[in-house]
């Protein structure tokens, strides 16, 4: 298949997977910010268990793909030798604050846009612009020179995945260690998830965890296997259809920036619709289709100027934090964690901490005003 045709095929696969993601996320009310909010404010772990189930499913599928040779985990954004711990922590915390102020993370923003939420349109614009200038603009200089400076970046000889850090322990080879670590972590997650009787009865939460986890696995297979081919110009094996030229799966902050860049430079033939960009469109359209089928589509707007201000700040912080942390609640929290990356786990914890702290501050402020 010609390189341009292969890239187009990968993009269409991304659109299809994104559409499934958006449809299921809308149907099940899958929301990572909502999951944190439910735990912090009500002690309800239902949606958090759905998030963890998605992680477990993605982890199983991703590492099975790697074991069978359909995915090279060393060729991803999450598993490299560089471990910029300060960027992971700061980016995660900032993203957690932003998604709380913006009423949802990157994927929830797209889902709400599909459902007619005008507030999320504003969040999308500010999130995308902030992500763009953090990738390549003025905030990118601060990110690279301060948060990812050599002084605050560890260099790990064998990569930053948990199995690679444990290589040789107990005499296990790398592939066996990978499966062993995956099995132990997944078993622990599944025991915690399904020990709750209410969760076992909740169809939507189970459906969300299963399907979204499988969508992430599908993304890895599409970009990491179907999209891997020889570049006719360089004669090197290349990942086609991705912005990073590596294997990718679901993530929604940098792809939002790539989407806005595509719109801005539409006539530039070097800018193409990639897997990541296609997933952004897919999620919004999948959510829109569900809203139409269920007649739940409705226009929503800001209730006050303060409400608009908080959402603008939230979108901006998500754009900066998501790029700095190299992913969002989906990009790092599911896709990255599925690779068993230590950095992804650190970002995941930082996002949850940032969101939880912001919710506590909001509650304290509300009670003080009352």
mmCIF file of N, CA and C in Angstrom, residues 94-180:
data_model
loop_
_atom_site.group_PDB
_atom_site.id
_atom_site.type_symbol
_atom_site.label_atom_id
_atom_site.label_comp_id
_atom_site.label_asym_id
_atom_site.label_seq_id
_atom_site.Cartn_x
_atom_site.Cartn_y
_atom_site.Cartn_z
ATOM 1 N N UNK A 94 -1.248 20.397 37.295
ATOM 2 C CA UNK A 94 -1.892 21.500 36.568
ATOM 3 C C UNK A 94 -3.078 20.987 35.763
ATOM 4 N N UNK A 95 -2.909 19.837 35.133
ATOM 5 C CA UNK A 95 -4.019 19.270 34.367
ATOM 6 C C UNK A 95 -5.180 18.924 35.291
ATOM 7 N N UNK A 96 -4.883 18.365 36.450
ATOM 8 C CA UNK A 96 -5.936 18.018 37.402
ATOM 9 C C UNK A 96 -6.725 19.233 37.849
ATOM 10 N N UNK A 97 -6.013 20.333 38.107
ATOM 11 C CA UNK A 97 -6.691 21.584 38.470
ATOM 12 C C UNK A 97 -7.551 22.063 37.305
ATOM 13 N N UNK A 98 -6.987 22.035 36.108
ATOM 14 C CA UNK A 98 -7.686 22.525 34.923
ATOM 15 C C UNK A 98 -8.938 21.741 34.602
ATOM 16 N N UNK A 99 -8.872 20.412 34.692
ATOM 17 C CA UNK A 99 -10.053 19.632 34.333
ATOM 18 C C UNK A 99 -11.179 19.829 35.346
ATOM 19 N N UNK A 100 -10.816 20.166 36.573
ATOM 20 C CA UNK A 100 -11.840 20.435 37.586
ATOM 21 C C UNK A 100 -12.513 21.777 37.319
ATOM 22 N N UNK A 101 -11.723 22.790 37.002
ATOM 23 C CA UNK A 101 -12.284 24.108 36.691
ATOM 24 C C UNK A 101 -13.056 24.082 35.375
ATOM 25 N N UNK A 102 -12.611 23.227 34.443
ATOM 26 C CA UNK A 102 -13.241 23.159 33.123
ATOM 27 C C UNK A 102 -14.365 22.151 33.023
ATOM 28 N N UNK A 103 -14.758 21.573 34.139
ATOM 29 C CA UNK A 103 -15.884 20.617 34.196
ATOM 30 C C UNK A 103 -15.649 19.345 33.392
ATOM 31 N N UNK A 104 -14.407 18.905 33.322
ATOM 32 C CA UNK A 104 -14.131 17.654 32.628
ATOM 33 C C UNK A 104 -12.804 17.694 31.902
ATOM 34 N N UNK A 105 -12.243 16.515 31.666
ATOM 35 C CA UNK A 105 -10.943 16.420 31.001
ATOM 36 C C UNK A 105 -11.098 16.572 29.485
ATOM 37 N N UNK A 106 -10.042 16.271 28.751
ATOM 38 C CA UNK A 106 -10.066 16.464 27.308
ATOM 39 C C UNK A 106 -11.120 15.637 26.598
ATOM 40 N N UNK A 107 -11.220 14.349 26.948
ATOM 41 C CA UNK A 107 -12.212 13.521 26.258
ATOM 42 C C UNK A 107 -13.628 13.926 26.632
ATOM 43 N N UNK A 108 -13.851 14.322 27.892
ATOM 44 C CA UNK A 108 -15.186 14.756 28.308
ATOM 45 C C UNK A 108 -15.574 16.045 27.611
ATOM 46 N N UNK A 109 -14.593 16.915 27.374
ATOM 47 C CA UNK A 109 -14.852 18.144 26.628
ATOM 48 C C UNK A 109 -15.383 17.824 25.238
ATOM 49 N N UNK A 110 -14.737 16.879 24.551
ATOM 50 C CA UNK A 110 -15.179 16.490 23.209
ATOM 51 C C UNK A 110 -16.553 15.832 23.241
ATOM 52 N N UNK A 111 -16.780 14.997 24.253
ATOM 53 C CA UNK A 111 -18.089 14.344 24.396
ATOM 54 C C UNK A 111 -19.181 15.382 24.604
ATOM 55 N N UNK A 112 -18.905 16.389 25.412
ATOM 56 C CA UNK A 112 -19.901 17.427 25.689
ATOM 57 C C UNK A 112 -20.128 18.328 24.479
ATOM 58 N N UNK A 113 -19.081 18.561 23.708
ATOM 59 C CA UNK A 113 -19.264 19.324 22.467
ATOM 60 C C UNK A 113 -20.252 18.591 21.567
ATOM 61 N N UNK A 114 -20.095 17.281 21.461
ATOM 62 C CA UNK A 114 -21.010 16.483 20.651
ATOM 63 C C UNK A 114 -22.432 16.489 21.163
ATOM 64 N N UNK A 115 -22.578 16.732 22.464
ATOM 65 C CA UNK A 115 -23.909 16.764 23.056
ATOM 66 C C UNK A 115 -24.547 18.140 23.069
ATOM 67 N N UNK A 116 -23.841 19.153 22.524
ATOM 68 C CA UNK A 116 -24.415 20.490 22.425
ATOM 69 C C UNK A 116 -23.985 21.460 23.503
ATOM 70 N N UNK A 117 -22.940 21.138 24.263
ATOM 71 C CA UNK A 117 -22.495 21.998 25.347
ATOM 72 C C UNK A 117 -21.591 23.110 24.807
ATOM 73 N N UNK A 118 -22.090 24.341 24.794
ATOM 74 C CA UNK A 118 -21.326 25.464 24.268
ATOM 75 C C UNK A 118 -20.176 25.851 25.185
ATOM 76 N N UNK A 119 -20.302 25.558 26.466
ATOM 77 C CA UNK A 119 -19.206 25.824 27.398
ATOM 78 C C UNK A 119 -17.977 25.007 26.999
ATOM 79 N N UNK A 120 -18.212 23.771 26.580
ATOM 80 C CA UNK A 120 -17.107 22.899 26.204
ATOM 81 C C UNK A 120 -16.464 23.335 24.893
ATOM 82 N N UNK A 121 -17.218 24.028 24.035
ATOM 83 C CA UNK A 121 -16.622 24.585 22.814
ATOM 84 C C UNK A 121 -15.559 25.609 23.192
ATOM 85 N N UNK A 122 -15.866 26.450 24.166
ATOM 86 C CA UNK A 122 -14.904 27.446 24.644
ATOM 87 C C UNK A 122 -13.695 26.761 25.276
ATOM 88 N N UNK A 123 -13.951 25.744 26.105
ATOM 89 C CA UNK A 123 -12.859 24.990 26.726
ATOM 90 C C UNK A 123 -11.973 24.369 25.649
ATOM 91 N N UNK A 124 -12.590 23.794 24.623
ATOM 92 C CA UNK A 124 -11.848 23.160 23.530
ATOM 93 C C UNK A 124 -10.904 24.158 22.860
ATOM 94 N N UNK A 125 -11.399 25.353 22.583
ATOM 95 C CA UNK A 125 -10.588 26.364 21.896
ATOM 96 C C UNK A 125 -9.391 26.779 22.744
ATOM 97 N N UNK A 126 -9.643 27.082 24.016
ATOM 98 C CA UNK A 126 -8.545 27.507 24.895
ATOM 99 C C UNK A 126 -7.593 26.359 25.196
ATOM 100 N N UNK A 127 -8.120 25.162 25.363
ATOM 101 C CA UNK A 127 -7.292 23.989 25.610
ATOM 102 C C UNK A 127 -6.382 23.722 24.409
ATOM 103 N N UNK A 128 -6.950 23.777 23.203
ATOM 104 C CA UNK A 128 -6.172 23.525 22.000
ATOM 105 C C UNK A 128 -5.093 24.562 21.777
ATOM 106 N N UNK A 129 -5.440 25.852 22.000
ATOM 107 C CA UNK A 129 -4.446 26.906 21.794
ATOM 108 C C UNK A 129 -3.320 26.793 22.815
ATOM 109 N N UNK A 130 -3.685 26.555 24.090
ATOM 110 C CA UNK A 130 -2.653 26.416 25.129
ATOM 111 C C UNK A 130 -1.755 25.221 24.848
ATOM 112 N N UNK A 131 -2.352 24.136 24.359
ATOM 113 C CA UNK A 131 -1.557 22.961 24.009
ATOM 114 C C UNK A 131 -0.603 23.275 22.868
ATOM 115 N N UNK A 132 -1.078 24.051 21.898
ATOM 116 C CA UNK A 132 -0.258 24.399 20.740
ATOM 117 C C UNK A 132 0.962 25.227 21.146
ATOM 118 N N UNK A 133 0.748 26.233 21.987
ATOM 119 C CA UNK A 133 1.879 27.081 22.365
ATOM 120 C C UNK A 133 2.778 26.394 23.391
ATOM 121 N N UNK A 134 2.270 25.324 24.020
ATOM 122 C CA UNK A 134 3.129 24.545 24.915
ATOM 123 C C UNK A 134 3.949 23.538 24.120
ATOM 124 N N UNK A 135 3.416 23.080 23.001
ATOM 125 C CA UNK A 135 4.157 22.187 22.123
ATOM 126 C C UNK A 135 5.259 22.920 21.371
ATOM 127 N N UNK A 136 4.898 24.061 20.754
ATOM 128 C CA UNK A 136 5.819 24.703 19.819
ATOM 129 C C UNK A 136 6.023 26.193 20.065
ATOM 130 N N UNK A 137 5.286 26.775 20.985
ATOM 131 C CA UNK A 137 5.318 28.223 21.161
ATOM 132 C C UNK A 137 6.037 28.678 22.408
ATOM 133 N N UNK A 138 5.596 29.824 22.921
ATOM 134 C CA UNK A 138 6.295 30.481 24.023
ATOM 135 C C UNK A 138 6.319 29.635 25.289
ATOM 136 N N UNK A 139 5.229 28.902 25.567
ATOM 137 C CA UNK A 139 5.220 28.055 26.758
ATOM 138 C C UNK A 139 6.079 26.812 26.558
ATOM 139 N N UNK A 140 6.341 26.487 25.313
ATOM 140 C CA UNK A 140 7.203 25.348 25.023
ATOM 141 C C UNK A 140 8.626 25.584 25.502
ATOM 142 N N UNK A 141 9.074 26.819 25.434
ATOM 143 C CA UNK A 141 10.422 27.138 25.909
ATOM 144 C C UNK A 141 10.529 26.900 27.406
ATOM 145 N N UNK A 142 9.510 27.327 28.163
ATOM 146 C CA UNK A 142 9.500 27.101 29.614
ATOM 147 C C UNK A 142 9.441 25.604 29.919
ATOM 148 N N UNK A 143 8.606 24.895 29.189
ATOM 149 C CA UNK A 143 8.479 23.451 29.400
ATOM 150 C C UNK A 143 9.816 22.742 29.190
ATOM 151 N N UNK A 144 10.469 23.054 28.073
ATOM 152 C CA UNK A 144 11.699 22.350 27.726
ATOM 153 C C UNK A 144 12.893 22.762 28.585
ATOM 154 N N UNK A 145 13.007 24.070 28.869
ATOM 155 C CA UNK A 145 14.194 24.570 29.561
ATOM 156 C C UNK A 145 14.105 24.467 31.074
ATOM 157 N N UNK A 146 12.888 24.410 31.603
ATOM 158 C CA UNK A 146 12.732 24.365 33.059
ATOM 159 C C UNK A 146 12.200 23.006 33.530
ATOM 160 N N UNK A 147 11.031 22.622 33.038
ATOM 161 C CA UNK A 147 10.384 21.411 33.548
ATOM 162 C C UNK A 147 10.979 20.129 32.979
ATOM 163 N N UNK A 148 11.638 20.232 31.821
ATOM 164 C CA UNK A 148 12.274 19.056 31.236
ATOM 165 C C UNK A 148 13.784 19.239 31.090
ATOM 166 N N UNK A 149 14.335 20.121 31.896
ATOM 167 C CA UNK A 149 15.771 20.382 31.844
ATOM 168 C C UNK A 149 16.551 19.139 32.281
ATOM 169 N N UNK A 150 17.788 18.985 31.820
ATOM 170 C CA UNK A 150 18.600 17.812 32.205
ATOM 171 C C UNK A 150 18.734 17.645 33.718
ATOM 172 N N UNK A 151 18.747 18.760 34.450
ATOM 173 C CA UNK A 151 18.919 18.680 35.909
ATOM 174 C C UNK A 151 17.741 18.001 36.605
ATOM 175 N N UNK A 152 16.570 18.035 35.974
ATOM 176 C CA UNK A 152 15.389 17.431 36.592
ATOM 177 C C UNK A 152 14.859 16.270 35.737
ATOM 178 N N UNK A 153 15.752 15.667 34.964
ATOM 179 C CA UNK A 153 15.393 14.530 34.117
ATOM 180 C C UNK A 153 16.349 13.375 34.374
ATOM 181 N N UNK A 154 15.802 12.255 34.777
ATOM 182 C CA UNK A 154 16.607 11.066 34.986
ATOM 183 C C UNK A 154 16.768 10.316 33.668
ATOM 184 N N UNK A 155 17.898 9.688 33.493
ATOM 185 C CA UNK A 155 18.142 8.854 32.314
ATOM 186 C C UNK A 155 18.227 7.399 32.765
ATOM 187 N N UNK A 156 17.264 6.602 32.329
ATOM 188 C CA UNK A 156 17.191 5.200 32.726
ATOM 189 C C UNK A 156 17.721 4.318 31.597
ATOM 190 N N UNK A 157 18.638 3.455 31.913
ATOM 191 C CA UNK A 157 19.338 2.673 30.894
ATOM 192 C C UNK A 157 18.415 1.780 30.071
ATOM 193 N N UNK A 158 17.409 1.197 30.712
ATOM 194 C CA UNK A 158 16.574 0.207 30.023
ATOM 195 C C UNK A 158 15.130 0.679 29.813
ATOM 196 N N UNK A 159 14.888 1.985 29.872
ATOM 197 C CA UNK A 159 13.527 2.482 29.721
ATOM 198 C C UNK A 159 12.822 2.593 31.065
ATOM 199 N N UNK A 160 11.626 3.166 31.035
ATOM 200 C CA UNK A 160 10.940 3.465 32.288
ATOM 201 C C UNK A 160 9.735 2.583 32.580
ATOM 202 N N UNK A 161 9.573 1.491 31.857
ATOM 203 C CA UNK A 161 8.481 0.585 32.198
ATOM 204 C C UNK A 161 8.870 -0.247 33.419
ATOM 205 N N UNK A 162 7.877 -0.657 34.177
ATOM 206 C CA UNK A 162 8.151 -1.448 35.380
ATOM 207 C C UNK A 162 8.885 -2.746 35.037
ATOM 208 N N UNK A 163 8.456 -3.498 34.007
ATOM 209 C CA UNK A 163 9.197 -4.722 33.668
ATOM 210 C C UNK A 163 10.663 -4.464 33.307
ATOM 211 N N UNK A 164 10.922 -3.366 32.593
ATOM 212 C CA UNK A 164 12.310 -3.083 32.206
ATOM 213 C C UNK A 164 13.164 -2.754 33.430
ATOM 214 N N UNK A 165 12.570 -2.112 34.411
ATOM 215 C CA UNK A 165 13.300 -1.784 35.638
ATOM 216 C C UNK A 165 13.566 -3.031 36.483
ATOM 217 N N UNK A 166 12.739 -4.071 36.283
ATOM 218 C CA UNK A 166 12.889 -5.314 37.052
ATOM 219 C C UNK A 166 13.583 -6.410 36.259
ATOM 220 N N UNK A 167 14.076 -6.081 35.066
ATOM 221 C CA UNK A 167 14.698 -7.078 34.200
ATOM 222 C C UNK A 167 15.813 -7.832 34.927
ATOM 223 N N UNK A 168 15.770 -9.154 34.824
ATOM 224 C CA UNK A 168 16.792 -9.995 35.446
ATOM 225 C C UNK A 168 16.428 -10.479 36.827
ATOM 226 N N UNK A 169 15.425 -9.862 37.445
ATOM 227 C CA UNK A 169 15.015 -10.263 38.783
ATOM 228 C C UNK A 169 14.406 -11.661 38.739
ATOM 229 N N UNK A 170 14.886 -12.537 39.579
ATOM 230 C CA UNK A 170 14.358 -13.891 39.631
ATOM 231 C C UNK A 170 14.729 -14.733 38.439
ATOM 232 N N UNK A 171 15.661 -14.253 37.615
ATOM 233 C CA UNK A 171 16.094 -15.025 36.464
ATOM 234 C C UNK A 171 15.122 -15.014 35.299
ATOM 235 N N UNK A 172 14.097 -14.147 35.361
ATOM 236 C CA UNK A 172 13.092 -14.099 34.291
ATOM 237 C C UNK A 172 13.598 -13.270 33.117
ATOM 238 N N UNK A 173 13.320 -13.740 31.892
ATOM 239 C CA UNK A 173 13.667 -12.941 30.723
ATOM 240 C C UNK A 173 12.675 -11.792 30.583
ATOM 241 N N UNK A 174 12.971 -10.853 29.688
ATOM 242 C CA UNK A 174 12.192 -9.616 29.585
ATOM 243 C C UNK A 174 10.717 -9.876 29.263
ATOM 244 N N UNK A 175 10.446 -10.781 28.312
ATOM 245 C CA UNK A 175 9.063 -11.030 27.900
ATOM 246 C C UNK A 175 8.267 -11.716 29.000
ATOM 247 N N UNK A 176 8.902 -12.643 29.706
ATOM 248 C CA UNK A 176 8.215 -13.316 30.809
ATOM 249 C C UNK A 176 7.957 -12.343 31.950
ATOM 250 N N UNK A 177 8.927 -11.492 32.229
ATOM 251 C CA UNK A 177 8.760 -10.486 33.278
ATOM 252 C C UNK A 177 7.609 -9.542 32.940
ATOM 253 N N UNK A 178 7.508 -9.179 31.666
ATOM 254 C CA UNK A 178 6.434 -8.283 31.228
ATOM 255 C C UNK A 178 5.064 -8.889 31.503
ATOM 256 N N UNK A 179 4.896 -10.164 31.136
ATOM 257 C CA UNK A 179 3.620 -10.830 31.380
ATOM 258 C C UNK A 179 3.362 -11.021 32.872
ATOM 259 N N UNK A 180 4.412 -11.332 33.629
ATOM 260 C CA UNK A 180 4.250 -11.549 35.067
ATOM 261 C C UNK A 180 3.803 -10.274 35.774
#
